[in-house]
Amino acid sequence: GTQAILDLCPQIVTHLLVLMSSETVTAAVHAKELHGKLSKSHKNELSGQFGGDDISKWQEVWIDPVLDLLCNTSSSVNRHTISDCLSGLLKNSPESIDFIINRLTTDDESLSKTSDAKLCGLVACLKTAHSLRIQNLQSLSGATETMLKKALTH
């Protein structure tokens, strides 16, 4: 299944994200379709394996690369394309919004991005969650509120 593909090519998620921004429309469309199918298939595989309770591995494989590109200010990847991809991932896993908020508001170096880049990524993710009507924002911590206040005064 999907895990076997990920084992053979660990960078496939990032490669697909870059291809989605390709100027070659056919390649971009096929990359987006493959990314969506692989992410859903992988989540189903992991749900069957772990009883559906632990999606942290799925989030690390599929959401972390999106956040990395979304927050990468020097990236040539189209942010609109990445936002569309994030939207698809959140439709498949709405509970991942808490993972995203936590990832973008903690000070660890899992995402080696500046505070401003994380802030832009957080705002983009919250806008996407709002457009999808995701209500379960349980990770709105003091750090998140501080970042949002900074965004409003930026």
PDB file of C-alpha atoms in Angstrom:
ATOM      1  CA  GLY A   1       0.000   0.000   0.000  1.00  0.00           C
ATOM      2  CA  THR A   2       0.899   3.595   0.538  1.00  0.00           C
ATOM      3  CA  GLN A   3       3.318   2.864   3.378  1.00  0.00           C
ATOM      4  CA  ALA A   4       5.394   0.737   0.992  1.00  0.00           C
ATOM      5  CA  ILE A   5       5.571   3.647  -1.460  1.00  0.00           C
ATOM      6  CA  LEU A   6       6.603   6.011   1.358  1.00  0.00           C
ATOM      7  CA  ASP A   7       9.268   3.551   2.472  1.00  0.00           C
ATOM      8  CA  LEU A   8      10.689   3.360  -1.069  1.00  0.00           C
ATOM      9  CA  CYS A   9      10.540   7.115  -1.663  1.00  0.00           C
ATOM     10  CA  PRO A  10      10.372   9.054   1.627  1.00  0.00           C
ATOM     11  CA  GLN A  11      10.488  12.411  -0.194  1.00  0.00           C
ATOM     12  CA  ILE A  12       7.515  11.667  -2.468  1.00  0.00           C
ATOM     13  CA  VAL A  13       5.195  13.980  -0.514  1.00  0.00           C
ATOM     14  CA  THR A  14       7.509  16.969  -0.946  1.00  0.00           C
ATOM     15  CA  HIS A  15       8.145  16.089  -4.604  1.00  0.00           C
ATOM     16  CA  LEU A  16       4.386  15.982  -5.258  1.00  0.00           C
ATOM     17  CA  LEU A  17       3.899  19.337  -3.539  1.00  0.00           C
ATOM     18  CA  VAL A  18       6.576  20.910  -5.731  1.00  0.00           C
ATOM     19  CA  LEU A  19       5.063  19.310  -8.855  1.00  0.00           C
ATOM     20  CA  MET A  20       1.667  20.777  -7.931  1.00  0.00           C
ATOM     21  CA  SER A  21       3.167  24.225  -8.499  1.00  0.00           C
ATOM     22  CA  SER A  22       4.560  23.177 -11.854  1.00  0.00           C
ATOM     23  CA  GLU A  23       3.786  25.363 -14.820  1.00  0.00           C
ATOM     24  CA  THR A  24       2.976  22.194 -16.693  1.00  0.00           C
ATOM     25  CA  VAL A  25      -0.732  21.972 -15.978  1.00  0.00           C
ATOM     26  CA  THR A  26      -0.978  18.248 -16.661  1.00  0.00           C
ATOM     27  CA  ALA A  27       1.820  17.438 -14.210  1.00  0.00           C
ATOM     28  CA  ALA A  28       0.282  19.713 -11.559  1.00  0.00           C
ATOM     29  CA  VAL A  29      -3.161  18.129 -11.894  1.00  0.00           C
ATOM     30  CA  HIS A  30      -1.820  14.583 -11.737  1.00  0.00           C
ATOM     31  CA  ALA A  31       0.446  15.411  -8.772  1.00  0.00           C
ATOM     32  CA  LYS A  32      -2.488  16.917  -6.850  1.00  0.00           C
ATOM     33  CA  GLU A  33      -4.682  13.917  -7.599  1.00  0.00           C
ATOM     34  CA  LEU A  34      -1.959  11.448  -6.582  1.00  0.00           C
ATOM     35  CA  HIS A  35      -1.208  13.407  -3.406  1.00  0.00           C
ATOM     36  CA  GLY A  36      -4.887  13.338  -2.415  1.00  0.00           C
ATOM     37  CA  LYS A  37      -5.293   9.626  -3.115  1.00  0.00           C
ATOM     38  CA  LEU A  38      -2.076   8.651  -1.344  1.00  0.00           C
ATOM     39  CA  SER A  39      -2.869  10.734   1.746  1.00  0.00           C
ATOM     40  CA  LYS A  40      -6.360   9.230   2.058  1.00  0.00           C
ATOM     41  CA  SER A  41      -5.066   5.724   1.464  1.00  0.00           C
ATOM     42  CA  HIS A  42      -2.298   6.176   4.040  1.00  0.00           C
ATOM     43  CA  LYS A  43      -4.751   7.468   6.639  1.00  0.00           C
ATOM     44  CA  ASN A  44      -7.000   4.466   6.014  1.00  0.00           C
ATOM     45  CA  GLU A  45      -4.033   2.103   6.322  1.00  0.00           C
ATOM     46  CA  LEU A  46      -2.950   3.671   9.607  1.00  0.00           C
ATOM     47  CA  SER A  47      -6.518   3.722  10.920  1.00  0.00           C
ATOM     48  CA  GLY A  48      -6.821   0.012  10.266  1.00  0.00           C
ATOM     49  CA  GLN A  49      -3.453  -0.623  11.864  1.00  0.00           C
ATOM     50  CA  PHE A  50      -3.885   1.411  15.039  1.00  0.00           C
ATOM     51  CA  GLY A  51      -7.650   1.398  15.448  1.00  0.00           C
ATOM     52  CA  GLY A  52      -7.974   4.962  14.206  1.00  0.00           C
ATOM     53  CA  ASP A  53      -6.793   6.568  17.434  1.00  0.00           C
ATOM     54  CA  ASP A  54      -3.273   7.598  16.450  1.00  0.00           C
ATOM     55  CA  ILE A  55      -2.927   9.805  13.415  1.00  0.00           C
ATOM     56  CA  SER A  56       0.278  11.529  14.506  1.00  0.00           C
ATOM     57  CA  LYS A  57       2.362   9.553  12.000  1.00  0.00           C
ATOM     58  CA  TRP A  58      -0.014  10.554   9.190  1.00  0.00           C
ATOM     59  CA  GLN A  59       0.187  14.198  10.269  1.00  0.00           C
ATOM     60  CA  GLU A  60       3.983  14.116  10.295  1.00  0.00           C
ATOM     61  CA  VAL A  61       4.112  12.559   6.826  1.00  0.00           C
ATOM     62  CA  TRP A  62       1.420  14.647   5.099  1.00  0.00           C
ATOM     63  CA  ILE A  63       0.934  17.886   7.034  1.00  0.00           C
ATOM     64  CA  ASP A  64       4.492  18.750   8.098  1.00  0.00           C
ATOM     65  CA  PRO A  65       5.763  19.085   4.490  1.00  0.00           C
ATOM     66  CA  VAL A  66       2.804  21.329   3.628  1.00  0.00           C
ATOM     67  CA  LEU A  67       3.490  23.541   6.649  1.00  0.00           C
ATOM     68  CA  ASP A  68       7.169  23.644   5.792  1.00  0.00           C
ATOM     69  CA  LEU A  69       6.469  24.889   2.265  1.00  0.00           C
ATOM     70  CA  LEU A  70       3.663  27.196   3.395  1.00  0.00           C
ATOM     71  CA  CYS A  71       5.964  28.883   5.909  1.00  0.00           C
ATOM     72  CA  ASN A  72       9.014  28.923   3.646  1.00  0.00           C
ATOM     73  CA  THR A  73       9.392  32.508   2.538  1.00  0.00           C
ATOM     74  CA  SER A  74      12.056  31.665  -0.046  1.00  0.00           C
ATOM     75  CA  SER A  75      10.118  28.829  -1.649  1.00  0.00           C
ATOM     76  CA  SER A  76       9.203  29.001  -5.308  1.00  0.00           C
ATOM     77  CA  VAL A  77       6.169  26.844  -4.581  1.00  0.00           C
ATOM     78  CA  ASN A  78       2.870  28.568  -5.220  1.00  0.00           C
ATOM     79  CA  ARG A  79       1.256  29.350  -1.835  1.00  0.00           C
ATOM     80  CA  HIS A  80      -2.240  29.112  -3.339  1.00  0.00           C
ATOM     81  CA  THR A  81      -1.510  25.565  -4.472  1.00  0.00           C
ATOM     82  CA  ILE A  82      -0.208  24.660  -1.013  1.00  0.00           C
ATOM     83  CA  SER A  83      -3.310  26.189   0.595  1.00  0.00           C
ATOM     84  CA  ASP A  84      -5.496  24.075  -1.697  1.00  0.00           C
ATOM     85  CA  CYS A  85      -3.527  21.010  -0.655  1.00  0.00           C
ATOM     86  CA  LEU A  86      -3.937  21.943   3.013  1.00  0.00           C
ATOM     87  CA  SER A  87      -7.660  22.293   2.450  1.00  0.00           C
ATOM     88  CA  GLY A  88      -7.820  18.744   1.065  1.00  0.00           C
ATOM     89  CA  LEU A  89      -5.843  17.379   4.014  1.00  0.00           C
ATOM     90  CA  LEU A  90      -8.098  19.157   6.521  1.00  0.00           C
ATOM     91  CA  LYS A  91     -11.205  17.829   4.783  1.00  0.00           C
ATOM     92  CA  ASN A  92      -9.760  14.343   5.207  1.00  0.00           C
ATOM     93  CA  SER A  93      -8.660  14.992   8.796  1.00  0.00           C
ATOM     94  CA  PRO A  94     -10.352  18.014  10.436  1.00  0.00           C
ATOM     95  CA  GLU A  95      -8.850  17.068  13.803  1.00  0.00           C
ATOM     96  CA  SER A  96      -5.431  17.907  12.355  1.00  0.00           C
ATOM     97  CA  ILE A  97      -6.074  21.632  12.852  1.00  0.00           C
ATOM     98  CA  ASP A  98      -4.954  21.213  16.464  1.00  0.00           C
ATOM     99  CA  PHE A  99      -1.724  19.568  15.267  1.00  0.00           C
ATOM    100  CA  ILE A 100      -1.168  22.482  12.863  1.00  0.00           C
ATOM    101  CA  ILE A 101      -1.782  25.144  15.499  1.00  0.00           C
ATOM    102  CA  ASN A 102       0.533  23.375  17.908  1.00  0.00           C
ATOM    103  CA  ARG A 103       3.246  22.993  15.265  1.00  0.00           C
ATOM    104  CA  LEU A 104       3.112  26.647  14.276  1.00  0.00           C
ATOM    105  CA  THR A 105       2.924  28.117  17.774  1.00  0.00           C
ATOM    106  CA  THR A 106       5.573  26.115  19.605  1.00  0.00           C
ATOM    107  CA  ASP A 107       9.139  27.308  19.789  1.00  0.00           C
ATOM    108  CA  ASP A 108      10.726  23.982  18.874  1.00  0.00           C
ATOM    109  CA  GLU A 109      12.728  23.818  15.697  1.00  0.00           C
ATOM    110  CA  SER A 110      10.632  21.150  13.971  1.00  0.00           C
ATOM    111  CA  LEU A 111       9.853  23.882  11.491  1.00  0.00           C
ATOM    112  CA  SER A 112      12.967  25.995  11.162  1.00  0.00           C
ATOM    113  CA  LYS A 113      11.085  29.112  10.201  1.00  0.00           C
ATOM    114  CA  THR A 114      11.025  32.654  11.463  1.00  0.00           C
ATOM    115  CA  SER A 115       8.258  33.888  13.692  1.00  0.00           C
ATOM    116  CA  ASP A 116       6.792  35.961  10.834  1.00  0.00           C
ATOM    117  CA  ALA A 117       6.759  32.982   8.482  1.00  0.00           C
ATOM    118  CA  LYS A 118       5.016  30.846  11.112  1.00  0.00           C
ATOM    119  CA  LEU A 119       2.554  33.668  11.702  1.00  0.00           C
ATOM    120  CA  CYS A 120       1.702  33.837   7.993  1.00  0.00           C
ATOM    121  CA  GLY A 121       1.331  30.057   7.931  1.00  0.00           C
ATOM    122  CA  LEU A 122      -0.907  30.103  11.009  1.00  0.00           C
ATOM    123  CA  VAL A 123      -3.176  32.762   9.551  1.00  0.00           C
ATOM    124  CA  ALA A 124      -3.424  30.836   6.252  1.00  0.00           C
ATOM    125  CA  CYS A 125      -4.263  27.619   8.126  1.00  0.00           C
ATOM    126  CA  LEU A 126      -6.884  29.293  10.320  1.00  0.00           C
ATOM    127  CA  LYS A 127      -8.476  30.899   7.253  1.00  0.00           C
ATOM    128  CA  THR A 128      -8.595  27.498   5.580  1.00  0.00           C
ATOM    129  CA  ALA A 129     -10.118  25.906   8.704  1.00  0.00           C
ATOM    130  CA  HIS A 130     -12.691  28.706   8.882  1.00  0.00           C
ATOM    131  CA  SER A 131     -13.641  28.249   5.219  1.00  0.00           C
ATOM    132  CA  LEU A 132     -14.138  24.526   5.898  1.00  0.00           C
ATOM    133  CA  ARG A 133     -16.214  25.356   9.000  1.00  0.00           C
ATOM    134  CA  ILE A 134     -13.898  23.404  11.284  1.00  0.00           C
ATOM    135  CA  GLN A 135     -15.059  24.162  14.797  1.00  0.00           C
ATOM    136  CA  ASN A 136     -12.842  22.005  17.025  1.00  0.00           C
ATOM    137  CA  LEU A 137     -10.064  24.514  17.663  1.00  0.00           C
ATOM    138  CA  GLN A 138      -8.944  23.181  21.036  1.00  0.00           C
ATOM    139  CA  SER A 139      -5.322  24.275  20.821  1.00  0.00           C
ATOM    140  CA  LEU A 140      -5.951  27.999  20.927  1.00  0.00           C
ATOM    141  CA  SER A 141      -3.376  28.645  23.610  1.00  0.00           C
ATOM    142  CA  GLY A 142      -1.881  31.840  24.899  1.00  0.00           C
ATOM    143  CA  ALA A 143       0.888  31.491  22.313  1.00  0.00           C
ATOM    144  CA  THR A 144      -1.683  31.273  19.518  1.00  0.00           C
ATOM    145  CA  GLU A 145      -3.565  34.294  20.810  1.00  0.00           C
ATOM    146  CA  THR A 146      -0.315  36.264  21.050  1.00  0.00           C
ATOM    147  CA  MET A 147       0.575  35.352  17.456  1.00  0.00           C
ATOM    148  CA  LEU A 148      -2.896  36.318  16.228  1.00  0.00           C
ATOM    149  CA  LYS A 149      -2.712  39.671  18.032  1.00  0.00           C
ATOM    150  CA  LYS A 150       0.646  40.230  16.353  1.00  0.00           C
ATOM    151  CA  ALA A 151      -0.930  39.388  12.986  1.00  0.00           C
ATOM    152  CA  LEU A 152      -3.718  41.894  13.547  1.00  0.00           C
ATOM    153  CA  THR A 153      -1.265  44.676  14.369  1.00  0.00           C
ATOM    154  CA  HIS A 154       1.230  43.753  11.651  1.00  0.00           C
TER     155      HIS A 154
END
